[in-house]
Amino acid sequence: RETYDVAAVEARWLPVWEELQPFRADDDSPREKRYALTMFPYPSGDLHMGHAEVFSLHDVVARYWWQRGYEVLNPMGFDSFGLPAENAAIRNDEHPATYTYGNIQTSIESCKHLATSFDWSRTFNTSDPEYYRWTQWLFLKLREQGLAYRKKSPVNWCPNDQTVLANEQVVQGMCERCGAEVTKRDLTQWYFRITNYAQELLDDLDVLAPTWPDRVVTAQRNWIGRSEGAHVDFAVPGRDEPLTVYTTRPDTLFGATFMVVAADAALAQELVTEEQAPALASYLEEVRKASEIDRLATDRPKTGVYLGVDAVNPVNGEAIPIWAADYVLADYGTGAIMAVPAQDQRDWDFATRFDLPIVRTVQPPEGWEGEAYVGDGPAVNSANDSVSLDGMGVDEAKRTIIAWLEERGVGRGTVNFRLRDWLLSRQRFWGPPIPIVHCDTCGEVAVPEDQLPVRLPEDLKGADLKPKGVSPLAAAENWVNVECPQCGGPAKRDSDTMDTFVDSSWYFLRYCSPHDDHQAFDTDLVNAWGPCDIYIGGVEHAVLHLMYARFVTKALADMGLVGFREPFAAQLNQGFVINRGKKMSKSLGNGVSLGEQLREYGVDAIRLTLVFAGPPEDDIDWAEMSPSGSLKFLQRAWRLSGDVTSAPGTDPTTGDVGLRRVTHKTVHECGGLIESHRFNVAVARTMELVNATRKAIDSGCGPADPAVREAVEAVAVLLSLVTPYVAEEMWQRLGHEPTVARAGWPVVDEALLVEESVTAVVQVQGKVRGRLEVSPDISESDLEALALADAAVVRAIDGRPVRKVITRAPKLVNVVV
Ligand code: ANZ
Ligand code: ZN
């Protein structure tokens, strides 16, 4: 049997495509525009199986859009700042650029070999000064709007990477990158005021929900963590300021029997009496060692110290003690709570541990034997001279007490968010320097826009970059010491760099005008291409990157620089490529090398295997895949193109109607399947078309029938989305010029989609009692069910028990009673 040489085919078409550039997005094209985006990689080595998977899935969509006649922007670049390159540079005693740009070159070659339809004329790397110049510009723009600021506060600190981390980068108390346990440090850091957009970020999730994966929407909702409650002011005798708490249960105010302040909040220091100060100090030392997760854990024994002062409960005038403890967090709400042990289990545990009073203010259900009761129920013990909540349910009681507090000016209803401002400064080298100069006279001074980029010094490498707790840039004297842009006096550059998430928070805008050296992006072009019609990538970015990109888009929209408020209209998260049921890893020795697979089976077979494996969201266990089976199928499809004997351009309408129906139905269905991201099913349909065509050639209408040419051309176009090399090869054998990738989607003849039907005869006791119009490929069981439900048949059976049904689909049903 004739087979084609995979390697020769790859070598033949790559240069042809390089020459033709079929996927260059034309800004001025009159066609409707589509923007297909896939998450750009960190260049931490060559591409691996996971990249091959996501790029293959993504390519189906991008190539489909081209075939459907859209002008498609499908760019690719590299998220090339960050720790992997910096750590490699320290290990290998070199500059991070060496590692970074070497890997980028390798990855680009691999992407091209994979026949991805990226438009390489628009590529960039976030570590290029021409790019990070604009990341610095973005920082200054946000700062101009009051959305970037510096503050000192306890921050997450990774003792291993020696840098601060955003809350989002702390996973279960561990550093997201290296797994080390995260501790807290008091540091002055830069923040973006993402919390200004908390409500909008939440609301717009409703708009995105139909086209975003559920798990991403849920993760974002939880991260934003909106809750409704109240601020309540407790007077502290001898202090001007009241102690304000945030509570979601103002209805339980009569049961507040003590207060707790976060031990590490400044507030604790302000409140503590001289007598109790040493106790607080020694307690604080313990607290600093615990991670946030531990601190919030409900099953942990409660610890704390009395601060020596009392507050006054505004509803009953009772003096209640103020404690400091670690289960209250410094950076949530006001950093202080009113403790209601009867309705909150952590408060209950604390009260029993330190012998503090417990007063129930919500009546638990009959027979209740638990401790704190958090459910609904009638309020009790909740009345004073001017208000009574007794008998009210939780919601009514909340509304009533908030109104009472507001009337007296000692509280107000509020909304609270779990979302914190985005901590963006890092004490590492390989990132965009923060474009700020610190001057003793002028304070913080922005580097003027025309002096951007603030370039990284090129003479630091290897050990110079070792984490020291302060940025390695601080030690680069020549670099750090500058003239103040405002007064000309001696000043110092800010030596922190920005987190890589800043780089990737706006990169999709840059692709619209990637070479513009006057501005970060061209607003008109961004509005013409954007927002992204699809964004394909890993679910690990469900919170971080996606939240930041959404925030930056909204902020830029408010500055009038972007004409939309959500960057990614639709989203798809691919599953993982695993092996033998486990995630691939060095320690398990179950890694699969993409390079080896490509050498053995060729690009097409690997791409086909990845797309055909199952729904794109599902994990792919490589051990269960058969790339050799994929290759066999491709050889079969390819052989069809050699069998066609009619000339190119032959009118198909005179061809075999049976095969034509299959072809048109397949093309039609594949379109819908791809649009609903069921790529694997589209491949299955294509395989069926290949089989039907083979049958038509060998034992049907024969190879000269124009319907055969029509079918094989459709196969080539369908395969061009998944297996570009073999599709191109088929297209050429069919007598066409390259490239099949831009051949256009076959026009479906609607008339051929109309189902043929056949007449099935239904007999009861041998007599014809009914006739049914059914599909020719109806199953025996469906036909039997239809027959037994037919009114005439039911009448003929007349309630007698059915003894036997003989069905010969699609023509005959015989019922014996
Ligand atoms: C009194 C109360 C009574 C509360 C009750 C709950 C139940 P969410 O929903 O997450 O916003 N809280 C407030 N600030 C805190 C902090 N900095 N650290 C730890 N806990 C804090 O939770 C709000 C509730 O968490 C608040 O309502 C407060 O306890 C606690 F029966 O106030 B509650
Ligand atoms: Zn100055």
mmCIF file of N, CA, C and O in Angstrom, residues 1-13 17 598-608 627-642 719 722-733:
data_model
loop_
_atom_site.group_PDB
_atom_site.id
_atom_site.type_symbol
_atom_site.label_atom_id
_atom_site.label_comp_id
_atom_site.label_asym_id
_atom_site.label_seq_id
_atom_site.Cartn_x
_atom_site.Cartn_y
_atom_site.Cartn_z
ATOM 1 N N ARG A 1 0.816 -1.221 0.000
ATOM 2 C CA ARG A 1 0.000 0.000 0.000
ATOM 3 C C ARG A 1 0.836 1.252 0.000
ATOM 4 O O ARG A 1 1.852 1.328 0.663
ATOM 5 N N GLU A 2 0.358 2.231 -0.717
ATOM 6 C CA GLU A 2 1.056 3.496 -0.838
ATOM 7 C C GLU A 2 1.024 4.247 0.504
ATOM 8 O O GLU A 2 -0.030 4.346 1.130
ATOM 9 N N THR A 3 2.153 4.733 0.966
ATOM 10 C CA THR A 3 2.151 5.580 2.178
ATOM 11 C C THR A 3 3.000 6.814 1.897
ATOM 12 O O THR A 3 3.840 6.801 1.006
ATOM 13 N N TYR A 4 2.797 7.862 2.657
ATOM 14 C CA TYR A 4 3.622 9.051 2.437
ATOM 15 C C TYR A 4 4.666 9.170 3.536
ATOM 16 O O TYR A 4 4.499 8.672 4.641
ATOM 17 N N ASP A 5 5.731 9.854 3.197
ATOM 18 C CA ASP A 5 6.869 10.000 4.100
ATOM 19 C C ASP A 5 6.647 11.264 4.951
ATOM 20 O O ASP A 5 6.722 12.384 4.452
ATOM 21 N N VAL A 6 6.356 11.025 6.221
ATOM 22 C CA VAL A 6 5.968 12.124 7.110
ATOM 23 C C VAL A 6 7.040 13.221 7.158
ATOM 24 O O VAL A 6 6.746 14.408 6.991
ATOM 25 N N ALA A 7 8.285 12.811 7.341
ATOM 26 C CA ALA A 7 9.359 13.800 7.487
ATOM 27 C C ALA A 7 9.535 14.608 6.210
ATOM 28 O O ALA A 7 9.724 15.835 6.251
ATOM 29 N N ALA A 8 9.430 13.928 5.068
ATOM 30 C CA ALA A 8 9.610 14.634 3.792
ATOM 31 C C ALA A 8 8.487 15.647 3.586
ATOM 32 O O ALA A 8 8.719 16.761 3.107
ATOM 33 N N VAL A 9 7.285 15.257 3.971
ATOM 34 C CA VAL A 9 6.147 16.160 3.813
ATOM 35 C C VAL A 9 6.322 17.399 4.689
ATOM 36 O O VAL A 9 6.093 18.528 4.255
ATOM 37 N N GLU A 10 6.782 17.190 5.927
ATOM 38 C CA GLU A 10 6.997 18.341 6.814
ATOM 39 C C GLU A 10 8.059 19.266 6.227
ATOM 40 O O GLU A 10 7.911 20.488 6.224
ATOM 41 N N ALA A 11 9.128 18.658 5.716
ATOM 42 C CA ALA A 11 10.224 19.470 5.175
ATOM 43 C C ALA A 11 9.778 20.220 3.914
ATOM 44 O O ALA A 11 10.241 21.321 3.646
ATOM 45 N N ARG A 12 8.843 19.638 3.192
ATOM 46 C CA ARG A 12 8.405 20.279 1.952
ATOM 47 C C ARG A 12 7.538 21.513 2.224
ATOM 48 O O ARG A 12 7.699 22.544 1.608
ATOM 49 N N TRP A 13 6.609 21.411 3.178
ATOM 50 C CA TRP A 13 5.625 22.486 3.305
ATOM 51 C C TRP A 13 6.043 23.653 4.179
ATOM 52 O O TRP A 13 5.601 24.783 3.963
ATOM 53 N N TRP A 17 4.962 27.572 3.385
ATOM 54 C CA TRP A 17 4.115 28.411 4.247
ATOM 55 C C TRP A 17 4.863 29.663 4.693
ATOM 56 O O TRP A 17 4.292 30.746 4.781
ATOM 57 N N LEU A 598 7.217 13.606 18.224
ATOM 58 C CA LEU A 598 7.152 14.234 16.903
ATOM 59 C C LEU A 598 8.049 13.502 15.912
ATOM 60 O O LEU A 598 7.685 13.306 14.759
ATOM 61 N N ARG A 599 9.234 13.101 16.396
ATOM 62 C CA ARG A 599 10.142 12.381 15.499
ATOM 63 C C ARG A 599 9.547 11.038 15.090
ATOM 64 O O ARG A 599 9.649 10.600 13.965
ATOM 65 N N GLU A 600 8.881 10.384 16.044
ATOM 66 C CA GLU A 600 8.386 9.049 15.763
ATOM 67 C C GLU A 600 7.125 9.047 14.884
ATOM 68 O O GLU A 600 7.015 8.223 13.987
ATOM 69 N N TYR A 601 6.194 9.956 15.165
ATOM 70 C CA TYR A 601 4.906 9.890 14.457
ATOM 71 C C TYR A 601 4.631 11.082 13.554
ATOM 72 O O TYR A 601 3.691 11.045 12.766
ATOM 73 N N GLY A 602 5.408 12.138 13.696
ATOM 74 C CA GLY A 602 5.160 13.338 12.903
ATOM 75 C C GLY A 602 4.188 14.269 13.612
ATOM 76 O O GLY A 602 3.423 13.867 14.485
ATOM 77 N N VAL A 603 4.228 15.526 13.203
ATOM 78 C CA VAL A 603 3.411 16.574 13.818
ATOM 79 C C VAL A 603 1.919 16.263 13.707
ATOM 80 O O VAL A 603 1.160 16.324 14.671
ATOM 81 N N ASP A 604 1.485 15.902 12.507
ATOM 82 C CA ASP A 604 0.054 15.695 12.280
ATOM 83 C C ASP A 604 -0.528 14.639 13.209
ATOM 84 O O ASP A 604 -1.588 14.838 13.804
ATOM 85 N N ALA A 605 0.157 13.507 13.317
ATOM 86 C CA ALA A 605 -0.387 12.408 14.128
ATOM 87 C C ALA A 605 -0.483 12.827 15.592
ATOM 88 O O ALA A 605 -1.438 12.476 16.292
ATOM 89 N N ILE A 606 0.492 13.606 16.062
ATOM 90 C CA ILE A 606 0.452 14.053 17.461
ATOM 91 C C ILE A 606 -0.675 15.065 17.644
ATOM 92 O O ILE A 606 -1.448 14.988 18.601
ATOM 93 N N ARG A 607 -0.785 15.998 16.725
ATOM 94 C CA ARG A 607 -1.876 16.977 16.826
ATOM 95 C C ARG A 607 -3.230 16.291 16.790
ATOM 96 O O ARG A 607 -4.125 16.594 17.582
ATOM 97 N N LEU A 608 -3.375 15.349 15.861
ATOM 98 C CA LEU A 608 -4.652 14.646 15.741
ATOM 99 C C LEU A 608 -4.966 13.893 17.041
ATOM 100 O O LEU A 608 -6.096 13.932 17.543
ATOM 101 N N PRO A 627 -0.933 7.274 18.987
ATOM 102 C CA PRO A 627 -0.503 8.120 17.865
ATOM 103 C C PRO A 627 -0.272 7.302 16.597
ATOM 104 O O PRO A 627 -0.454 7.824 15.490
ATOM 105 N N SER A 628 0.070 6.013 16.738
ATOM 106 C CA SER A 628 0.274 5.211 15.526
ATOM 107 C C SER A 628 -1.069 4.980 14.831
ATOM 108 O O SER A 628 -1.144 4.950 13.601
ATOM 109 N N GLY A 629 -2.136 4.858 15.629
ATOM 110 C CA GLY A 629 -3.473 4.744 15.046
ATOM 111 C C GLY A 629 -3.836 6.017 14.291
ATOM 112 O O GLY A 629 -4.422 5.971 13.205
ATOM 113 N N SER A 630 -3.468 7.166 14.873
ATOM 114 C CA SER A 630 -3.728 8.441 14.198
ATOM 115 C C SER A 630 -3.001 8.492 12.863
ATOM 116 O O SER A 630 -3.559 8.929 11.846
ATOM 117 N N LEU A 631 -1.764 8.052 12.889
ATOM 118 C CA LEU A 631 -0.963 8.089 11.667
ATOM 119 C C LEU A 631 -1.592 7.192 10.600
ATOM 120 O O LEU A 631 -1.665 7.563 9.426
ATOM 121 N N LYS A 632 -2.060 6.015 11.020
ATOM 122 C CA LYS A 632 -2.705 5.100 10.061
ATOM 123 C C LYS A 632 -3.927 5.762 9.427
ATOM 124 O O LYS A 632 -4.136 5.664 8.219
ATOM 125 N N PHE A 633 -4.709 6.422 10.259
ATOM 126 C CA PHE A 633 -5.889 7.102 9.706
ATOM 127 C C PHE A 633 -5.470 8.160 8.681
ATOM 128 O O PHE A 633 -6.070 8.282 7.609
ATOM 129 N N LEU A 634 -4.435 8.916 9.025
ATOM 130 C CA LEU A 634 -4.010 9.987 8.115
ATOM 131 C C LEU A 634 -3.519 9.414 6.781
ATOM 132 O O LEU A 634 -3.756 9.994 5.725
ATOM 133 N N GLN A 635 -2.846 8.279 6.863
ATOM 134 C CA GLN A 635 -2.403 7.635 5.615
ATOM 135 C C GLN A 635 -3.614 7.237 4.772
ATOM 136 O O GLN A 635 -3.615 7.382 3.552
ATOM 137 N N ARG A 636 -4.664 6.761 5.444
ATOM 138 C CA ARG A 636 -5.866 6.356 4.727
ATOM 139 C C ARG A 636 -6.538 7.559 4.061
ATOM 140 O O ARG A 636 -6.970 7.488 2.915
ATOM 141 N N ALA A 637 -6.613 8.643 4.812
ATOM 142 C CA ALA A 637 -7.224 9.857 4.264
ATOM 143 C C ALA A 637 -6.422 10.331 3.057
ATOM 144 O O ALA A 637 -6.972 10.709 2.016
ATOM 145 N N TRP A 638 -5.093 10.266 3.209
ATOM 146 C CA TRP A 638 -4.206 10.731 2.140
ATOM 147 C C TRP A 638 -4.365 9.882 0.876
ATOM 148 O O TRP A 638 -4.383 10.404 -0.232
ATOM 149 N N ARG A 639 -4.522 8.573 1.058
ATOM 150 C CA ARG A 639 -4.669 7.684 -0.114
ATOM 151 C C ARG A 639 -5.890 8.067 -0.949
ATOM 152 O O ARG A 639 -5.880 7.942 -2.160
ATOM 153 N N LEU A 640 -6.936 8.572 -0.283
ATOM 154 C CA LEU A 640 -8.125 8.997 -1.039
ATOM 155 C C LEU A 640 -7.747 10.006 -2.107
ATOM 156 O O LEU A 640 -8.233 9.961 -3.230
ATOM 157 N N SER A 641 -6.846 10.918 -1.734
ATOM 158 C CA SER A 641 -6.521 12.010 -2.665
ATOM 159 C C SER A 641 -5.812 11.471 -3.906
ATOM 160 O O SER A 641 -5.863 12.093 -4.971
ATOM 161 N N GLY A 642 -5.166 10.319 -3.787
ATOM 162 C CA GLY A 642 -4.508 9.725 -4.954
ATOM 163 C C GLY A 642 -5.484 8.961 -5.834
ATOM 164 O O GLY A 642 -5.185 8.662 -6.989
ATOM 165 N N LEU A 719 -9.449 18.519 7.534
ATOM 166 C CA LEU A 719 -8.188 18.132 8.174
ATOM 167 C C LEU A 719 -7.219 19.300 8.286
ATOM 168 O O LEU A 719 -6.334 19.293 9.135
ATOM 169 N N VAL A 722 -6.637 20.551 11.736
ATOM 170 C CA VAL A 722 -6.018 19.704 12.764
ATOM 171 C C VAL A 722 -4.653 19.181 12.319
ATOM 172 O O VAL A 722 -3.703 19.164 13.095
ATOM 173 N N THR A 723 -4.575 18.769 11.072
ATOM 174 C CA THR A 723 -3.348 18.143 10.568
ATOM 175 C C THR A 723 -2.924 18.862 9.282
ATOM 176 O O THR A 723 -3.171 18.386 8.178
ATOM 177 N N PRO A 724 -2.275 20.016 9.455
ATOM 178 C CA PRO A 724 -2.019 20.895 8.302
ATOM 179 C C PRO A 724 -1.137 20.269 7.222
ATOM 180 O O PRO A 724 -1.328 20.547 6.042
ATOM 181 N N TYR A 725 -0.175 19.428 7.616
ATOM 182 C CA TYR A 725 0.750 18.909 6.608
ATOM 183 C C TYR A 725 0.047 17.963 5.638
ATOM 184 O O TYR A 725 0.111 18.126 4.426
ATOM 185 N N VAL A 726 -0.648 16.959 6.190
ATOM 186 C CA VAL A 726 -1.273 15.975 5.299
ATOM 187 C C VAL A 726 -2.376 16.641 4.489
ATOM 188 O O VAL A 726 -2.593 16.303 3.320
ATOM 189 N N ALA A 727 -3.043 17.630 5.080
ATOM 190 C CA ALA A 727 -4.101 18.320 4.347
ATOM 191 C C ALA A 727 -3.516 19.041 3.127
ATOM 192 O O ALA A 727 -4.078 19.008 2.029
ATOM 193 N N GLU A 728 -2.362 19.671 3.343
ATOM 194 C CA GLU A 728 -1.711 20.389 2.235
ATOM 195 C C GLU A 728 -1.289 19.411 1.138
ATOM 196 O O GLU A 728 -1.439 19.680 -0.057
ATOM 197 N N GLU A 729 -0.772 18.293 1.576
ATOM 198 C CA GLU A 729 -0.315 17.259 0.642
ATOM 199 C C GLU A 729 -1.504 16.744 -0.205
ATOM 200 O O GLU A 729 -1.407 16.583 -1.414
ATOM 201 N N MET A 730 -2.626 16.512 0.468
ATOM 202 C CA MET A 730 -3.823 16.048 -0.249
ATOM 203 C C MET A 730 -4.288 17.095 -1.248
ATOM 204 O O MET A 730 -4.653 16.782 -2.376
ATOM 205 N N TRP A 731 -4.251 18.328 -0.790
ATOM 206 C CA TRP A 731 -4.731 19.445 -1.628
ATOM 207 C C TRP A 731 -3.919 19.518 -2.918
ATOM 208 O O TRP A 731 -4.458 19.723 -3.997
ATOM 209 N N GLN A 732 -2.627 19.306 -2.778
ATOM 210 C CA GLN A 732 -1.765 19.344 -3.956
ATOM 211 C C GLN A 732 -2.063 18.155 -4.881
ATOM 212 O O GLN A 732 -2.168 18.318 -6.091
ATOM 213 N N ARG A 733 -2.225 16.980 -4.277
ATOM 214 C CA ARG A 733 -2.524 15.804 -5.113
ATOM 215 C C ARG A 733 -3.867 15.946 -5.825
ATOM 216 O O ARG A 733 -4.086 15.354 -6.865
#
